[in-house]
Tab-separated table of C-alpha atoms in Angstrom:
chain	number	residue	atom	x	y	z
A	1	ALA	CA	90.203	91.527	14.410
A	2	GLY	CA	88.075	88.719	15.815
A	3	HIS	CA	85.040	89.211	17.957
A	4	SER	CA	85.233	88.310	21.614
A	5	GLY	CA	83.401	85.216	22.697
A	6	ALA	CA	83.892	86.726	26.135
A	7	GLU	CA	85.638	89.742	27.610
A	8	ALA	CA	86.180	90.826	31.196
A	9	LEU	CA	87.790	93.676	33.080
A	10	LEU	CA	88.932	92.670	36.563
A	11	TYR	CA	90.575	94.435	39.491
A	12	ARG	CA	93.088	92.224	41.313
A	13	ASP	CA	95.809	93.904	43.392
A	14	TYR	CA	98.230	90.978	43.551
A	15	ALA	CA	101.023	93.211	44.865
A	16	ALA	CA	98.851	93.967	47.913
A	17	PHE	CA	98.201	90.238	48.396
A	18	PHE	CA	101.948	89.708	48.786
A	19	ARG	CA	102.516	92.859	50.832
A	20	GLU	CA	99.658	92.166	53.279
A	21	ARG	CA	99.724	88.363	53.127
A	22	ALA	CA	100.213	87.868	56.879
A	23	ALA	CA	97.042	89.856	57.622
A	24	LEU	CA	94.927	88.635	54.684
A	25	PHE	CA	95.603	84.901	54.645
A	26	PRO	CA	95.710	82.070	57.220
A	27	SER	CA	99.149	80.939	58.375
A	28	GLU	CA	98.916	77.658	56.436
A	29	ALA	CA	98.774	79.656	53.172
A	30	LEU	CA	101.990	81.613	53.841
A	31	PRO	CA	104.420	78.866	52.715
A	32	GLY	CA	102.767	79.093	49.292
A	33	PHE	CA	103.691	82.766	49.092
A	34	ALA	CA	107.263	81.956	50.101
A	35	GLU	CA	107.459	79.373	47.325
A	36	ALA	CA	106.030	81.861	44.809
A	37	ILE	CA	108.643	84.453	45.816
A	38	THR	CA	111.443	81.892	45.433
A	39	ASN	CA	110.205	80.789	42.005
A	40	GLY	CA	109.599	84.397	40.976
A	41	ALA	CA	113.219	85.275	41.767
A	42	LEU	CA	114.283	82.456	39.434
A	43	PHE	CA	112.065	83.700	36.610
A	44	PHE	CA	112.635	87.442	37.113
A	45	GLU	CA	116.418	87.510	37.434
A	46	GLY	CA	116.556	87.597	41.234
A	47	GLN	CA	113.868	90.237	41.727
A	48	ASP	CA	111.310	89.910	44.514
A	49	LEU	CA	107.893	89.124	43.032
A	50	GLY	CA	105.988	91.048	45.703
A	51	GLU	CA	108.285	94.076	45.965
A	52	ASP	CA	109.997	94.481	42.590
A	53	VAL	CA	107.707	92.945	39.951
A	54	LEU	CA	103.980	93.059	40.726
A	55	PRO	CA	103.955	96.663	42.073
A	56	HIS	CA	104.900	97.806	38.546
A	57	LEU	CA	101.828	96.139	37.057
A	58	SER	CA	98.404	97.816	37.110
A	59	PRO	CA	95.823	95.917	39.210
A	60	TRP	CA	93.337	96.213	36.300
A	61	TYR	CA	93.389	93.214	33.965
A	62	ARG	CA	91.521	92.685	30.712
A	63	VAL	CA	90.677	89.093	29.767
A	64	VAL	CA	89.703	88.234	26.186
A	65	VAL	CA	88.342	84.923	24.857
A	66	ARG	CA	88.007	84.403	21.096
A	67	ALA	CA	87.551	81.559	18.638
A	68	LEU	CA	90.687	80.444	16.787
A	69	GLU	CA	91.365	79.196	13.270
A	70	PHE	CA	93.680	76.195	13.594
A	71	PRO	CA	95.651	74.942	10.576
A	72	ALA	CA	94.460	71.465	9.598
A	73	GLU	CA	97.755	69.790	10.556
A	74	ARG	CA	97.562	71.249	14.087
A	75	ARG	CA	93.796	71.328	14.716
A	76	PRO	CA	93.104	69.666	18.117
A	77	GLU	CA	90.549	66.874	18.304
A	78	ILE	CA	88.691	69.120	20.799
A	79	PRO	CA	89.376	72.728	19.693
A	80	LEU	CA	88.980	75.307	22.454
A	81	PRO	CA	88.758	79.107	22.191
A	82	GLY	CA	91.903	81.135	22.760
A	83	ALA	CA	92.281	83.288	25.870
A	84	ALA	CA	94.495	86.272	26.578
A	85	LEU	CA	95.353	88.497	29.514
A	86	VAL	CA	96.155	92.164	28.848
A	87	ALA	CA	97.824	94.050	31.688
A	88	VAL	CA	99.387	97.519	31.932
A	89	LEU	CA	103.014	98.158	32.897
A	90	ASP	CA	104.423	101.285	34.556
A	91	THR	CA	106.810	101.749	31.633
A	92	PRO	CA	107.396	99.976	28.294
A	93	GLU	CA	110.921	99.099	29.457
A	94	ALA	CA	109.478	96.896	32.206
A	95	GLY	CA	108.315	94.498	29.492
A	96	ALA	CA	111.847	93.153	28.955
A	97	GLN	CA	111.814	91.302	32.310
A	98	TRP	CA	108.482	89.692	31.421
A	99	GLN	CA	109.827	88.504	28.078
A	100	ALA	CA	112.867	86.992	29.811
A	101	ALA	CA	110.651	85.367	32.458
A	102	PHE	CA	108.395	83.849	29.766
A	103	GLN	CA	111.378	82.249	28.023
A	104	THR	CA	112.795	80.968	31.314
A	105	ILE	CA	109.461	79.399	32.329
A	106	VAL	CA	109.158	77.583	28.978
A	107	ALA	CA	112.753	76.340	29.208
A	108	LEU	CA	112.234	74.989	32.743
A	109	ALA	CA	108.927	73.381	31.770
A	110	ASN	CA	110.735	71.629	28.923
A	111	VAL	CA	113.309	70.227	31.360
A	112	ASP	CA	110.463	68.841	33.465
A	113	GLN	CA	108.805	67.316	30.386
A	114	ALA	CA	112.088	65.727	29.295
A	115	GLN	CA	112.536	64.138	32.723
A	116	LYS	CA	109.083	62.578	32.286
A	117	GLY	CA	109.990	61.299	28.843
A	118	GLN	CA	107.589	63.688	27.095
A	119	ARG	CA	108.129	66.191	24.317
A	120	GLY	CA	108.401	69.851	25.269
A	121	MET	CA	107.644	73.092	23.454
A	122	ARG	CA	109.865	74.887	20.986
A	123	LEU	CA	110.605	78.525	21.726
A	124	ALA	CA	110.331	80.953	18.828
A	125	LEU	CA	110.669	84.684	18.243
A	126	GLY	CA	108.509	86.514	15.727
A	127	ARG	CA	107.295	89.975	14.836
A	128	GLU	CA	103.945	91.617	14.248
A	129	GLY	CA	104.894	94.896	12.616
A	130	GLU	CA	107.453	96.472	14.950
A	131	ILE	CA	106.436	94.370	17.965
A	132	GLU	CA	108.451	91.331	19.003
A	133	LEU	CA	106.607	88.185	20.070
A	134	SER	CA	107.947	85.337	22.177
A	135	SER	CA	106.010	82.109	21.650
A	136	ALA	CA	106.228	78.384	22.296
A	137	ARG	CA	104.525	75.465	20.596
A	138	PHE	CA	104.575	71.712	20.382
A	139	ALA	CA	106.038	70.221	17.217
A	140	THR	CA	103.506	69.538	14.458
A	141	PRO	CA	102.296	65.935	14.883
A	142	ARG	CA	103.509	63.379	12.399
A	143	ALA	CA	100.991	61.816	10.007
A	144	GLY	CA	98.797	59.357	11.860
A	145	GLU	CA	99.437	60.840	15.305
A	146	GLY	CA	96.518	62.158	17.299
A	147	ILE	CA	96.267	65.904	17.889
A	148	ASP	CA	95.283	65.950	21.534
A	149	ILE	CA	93.955	68.772	23.686
A	150	ARG	CA	97.424	70.131	24.553
A	151	TYR	CA	97.615	71.603	21.036
A	152	ASN	CA	95.121	74.212	22.240
A	153	LEU	CA	98.068	75.734	24.110
A	154	GLU	CA	100.586	77.785	22.146
A	155	PRO	CA	101.554	80.501	24.664
A	156	CYS	CA	102.736	83.835	23.358
A	157	LEU	CA	103.862	87.044	25.062
A	158	ALA	CA	104.199	90.531	23.579
A	159	VAL	CA	104.703	94.061	24.901
A	160	VAL	CA	102.858	96.816	23.003
A	161	GLY	CA	103.872	100.149	24.485
A	162	ARG	CA	102.800	99.758	28.115
A	163	HIS	CA	100.437	96.861	27.336
A	164	LEU	CA	101.582	93.390	28.363
A	165	VAL	CA	99.830	90.669	26.330
A	166	LEU	CA	99.957	87.020	27.403
A	167	ALA	CA	97.881	84.787	25.140
A	168	SER	CA	97.186	81.071	24.947
A	169	HIS	CA	97.885	81.151	21.218
A	170	GLU	CA	100.089	83.206	18.899
A	171	GLU	CA	97.205	83.976	16.531
A	172	LEU	CA	95.263	85.718	19.304
A	173	ALA	CA	98.370	87.572	20.496
A	174	ARG	CA	98.911	88.927	16.979
A	175	GLU	CA	95.289	90.121	16.805
A	176	LEU	CA	95.630	92.000	20.067
A	177	VAL	CA	99.004	93.498	19.094
A	178	ARG	CA	97.392	94.963	15.960
A	179	GLU	CA	94.480	96.354	17.986
A	180	LEU	CA	96.664	97.878	20.706
A	181	ALA	CA	99.390	99.358	18.485
A	182	GLY	CA	99.705	103.097	19.095
A	183	LYS	CA	97.067	103.143	21.846
A	184	GLU	CA	97.540	104.382	25.381
A	185	PRO	CA	95.924	102.377	28.224
A	186	GLY	CA	92.387	103.586	28.930
A	187	ARG	CA	91.000	104.475	32.322
A	188	ALA	CA	89.206	101.612	34.032
A	189	GLY	CA	85.671	102.323	35.164
A	190	ARG	CA	84.097	99.166	36.548
A	191	GLU	CA	84.625	95.443	36.624
A	192	PHE	CA	82.546	93.536	34.099
A	193	LEU	CA	82.107	90.215	32.328
A	194	ARG	CA	80.612	90.254	28.814
A	195	LEU	CA	79.600	87.094	26.933
A	196	GLU	CA	78.634	86.923	23.267
A	197	ALA	CA	75.961	84.282	22.816
A	198	ALA	CA	76.845	83.635	19.158
A	199	ALA	CA	80.397	82.598	20.070
A	200	ALA	CA	79.176	80.326	22.883
A	201	LEU	CA	76.616	78.794	20.518
A	202	ALA	CA	79.255	78.135	17.855
A	203	ALA	CA	81.527	76.463	20.435
A	204	LEU	CA	78.643	74.299	21.684
A	205	ARG	CA	77.728	73.180	18.174
A	206	ALA	CA	81.356	72.449	17.255
A	207	ASN	CA	81.802	70.210	20.319
A	208	ARG	CA	78.280	68.816	20.608
A	209	GLY	CA	79.254	65.160	20.257
A	210	THR	CA	81.962	65.473	22.903
A	211	LEU	CA	79.631	67.275	25.316
A	212	VAL	CA	76.918	64.651	24.888
A	213	ALA	CA	79.415	61.873	25.632
A	214	LYS	CA	80.718	63.805	28.654
A	215	LYS	CA	77.203	64.087	30.099
A	216	GLN	CA	76.615	60.387	29.551
A	217	ILE	CA	79.831	59.421	31.334
A	218	GLU	CA	79.920	61.983	34.154
A	219	GLU	CA	76.195	62.425	34.847
A	220	GLY	CA	74.978	58.946	33.890
A	221	LEU	CA	72.413	60.305	31.415
A	222	GLU	CA	71.010	58.318	28.524
A	223	ARG	CA	71.964	59.787	25.140
A	224	PRO	CA	68.464	61.235	24.371
A	225	ALA	CA	68.391	63.007	27.765
A	226	ALA	CA	71.903	64.396	27.287
A	227	GLU	CA	71.000	65.633	23.808
A	228	ALA	CA	67.787	67.232	25.116
A	229	GLU	CA	69.690	69.182	27.806
A	230	LEU	CA	72.135	70.553	25.254
A	231	ALA	CA	69.321	71.359	22.833
A	232	LEU	CA	67.695	73.510	25.551
A	233	VAL	CA	70.974	75.381	26.143
A	234	GLU	CA	71.374	75.813	22.392
A	235	GLU	CA	67.849	77.208	22.021
A	236	THR	CA	68.412	79.665	24.886
A	237	LEU	CA	71.697	80.907	23.404
A	238	ALA	CA	70.045	81.362	20.002
A	239	TRP	CA	67.657	83.935	21.545
A	240	LEU	CA	70.431	85.949	23.172
A	241	ASP	CA	72.856	88.406	21.652
A	242	GLU	CA	74.959	89.497	24.618
A	243	LEU	CA	75.047	89.083	28.395
A	244	THR	CA	76.912	91.498	30.656
A	245	LEU	CA	77.547	91.307	34.396
A	246	ALA	CA	78.906	94.591	35.776
A	247	LEU	CA	79.983	95.586	39.267
A	248	ASP	CA	79.035	99.128	40.228
A	249	PRO	CA	82.106	100.665	41.928
A	250	ALA	CA	79.943	103.057	43.976
A	251	ASP	CA	77.982	100.494	45.979
A	252	THR	CA	79.491	97.158	44.765
A	253	SER	CA	76.077	96.096	43.440
A	254	LEU	CA	76.006	93.590	40.591
A	255	ARG	CA	74.079	94.507	37.457
A	256	LEU	CA	72.881	92.067	34.787
A	257	GLU	CA	72.275	93.338	31.257
A	258	LEU	CA	70.788	91.190	28.470
A	259	SER	CA	70.329	91.961	24.797
A	260	PHE	CA	68.398	89.661	22.491
A	261	ALA	CA	69.253	88.490	18.980
A	262	ARG	CA	67.239	89.757	16.012
A	263	GLU	CA	64.882	87.139	14.605
A	264	GLU	CA	66.823	86.785	11.356
A	265	ALA	CA	69.987	85.984	13.339
A	266	ARG	CA	68.416	83.020	15.140
């Protein structure tokens, strides 16, 4: 299994947002909820998103960010880390409607792309052990074609027991399926965000040239100044091992925890 560049545990009761939307949100936001319910019924076989779908999903969500190994013929010009959302369903059987919704969303997105004269994604089914995966990807570029940033997206959905895994890339989904196989959902304790400095440092170094150019264009910096700013960030990350922000559920205070890298690791 890969190491997380970042990991978070978040509490978001989206079912309550829909149920209490009139009291929680201004009136101008309500049409957006109506549109979401209409679209949700299309994706989830006529079921109401707020009443029939989201209430069967735990409000605790795990977010994982990890580096990916792209095959050479599909490696984007600007490779980004993969990200995944892991949620918990009431029952394993509830995963079937999410798999159907995933396939419907990809199919409709392809129709939209075709209307714009652009290539869509190809749906595929695969397996990781006994677990079925639904994924979508753009066709491998032909020789001489650029591999633009959209090749960072290869969405994949899997249901592992009661765990629902939605990943930006099939490779990351497979990793998480292997890790979650045979495990029951744990009890959530507190919300947190954990960052591994080594992963952030590797991403910075891999995209240094692009980041320097971005600073020059967007911030109007000369190249030496842009490089100096990034060098300072790089030096700071080299001293750190891990950074954690945690929310104490008792008094909602925010706690910052830092651990520093050993000298030989810098």
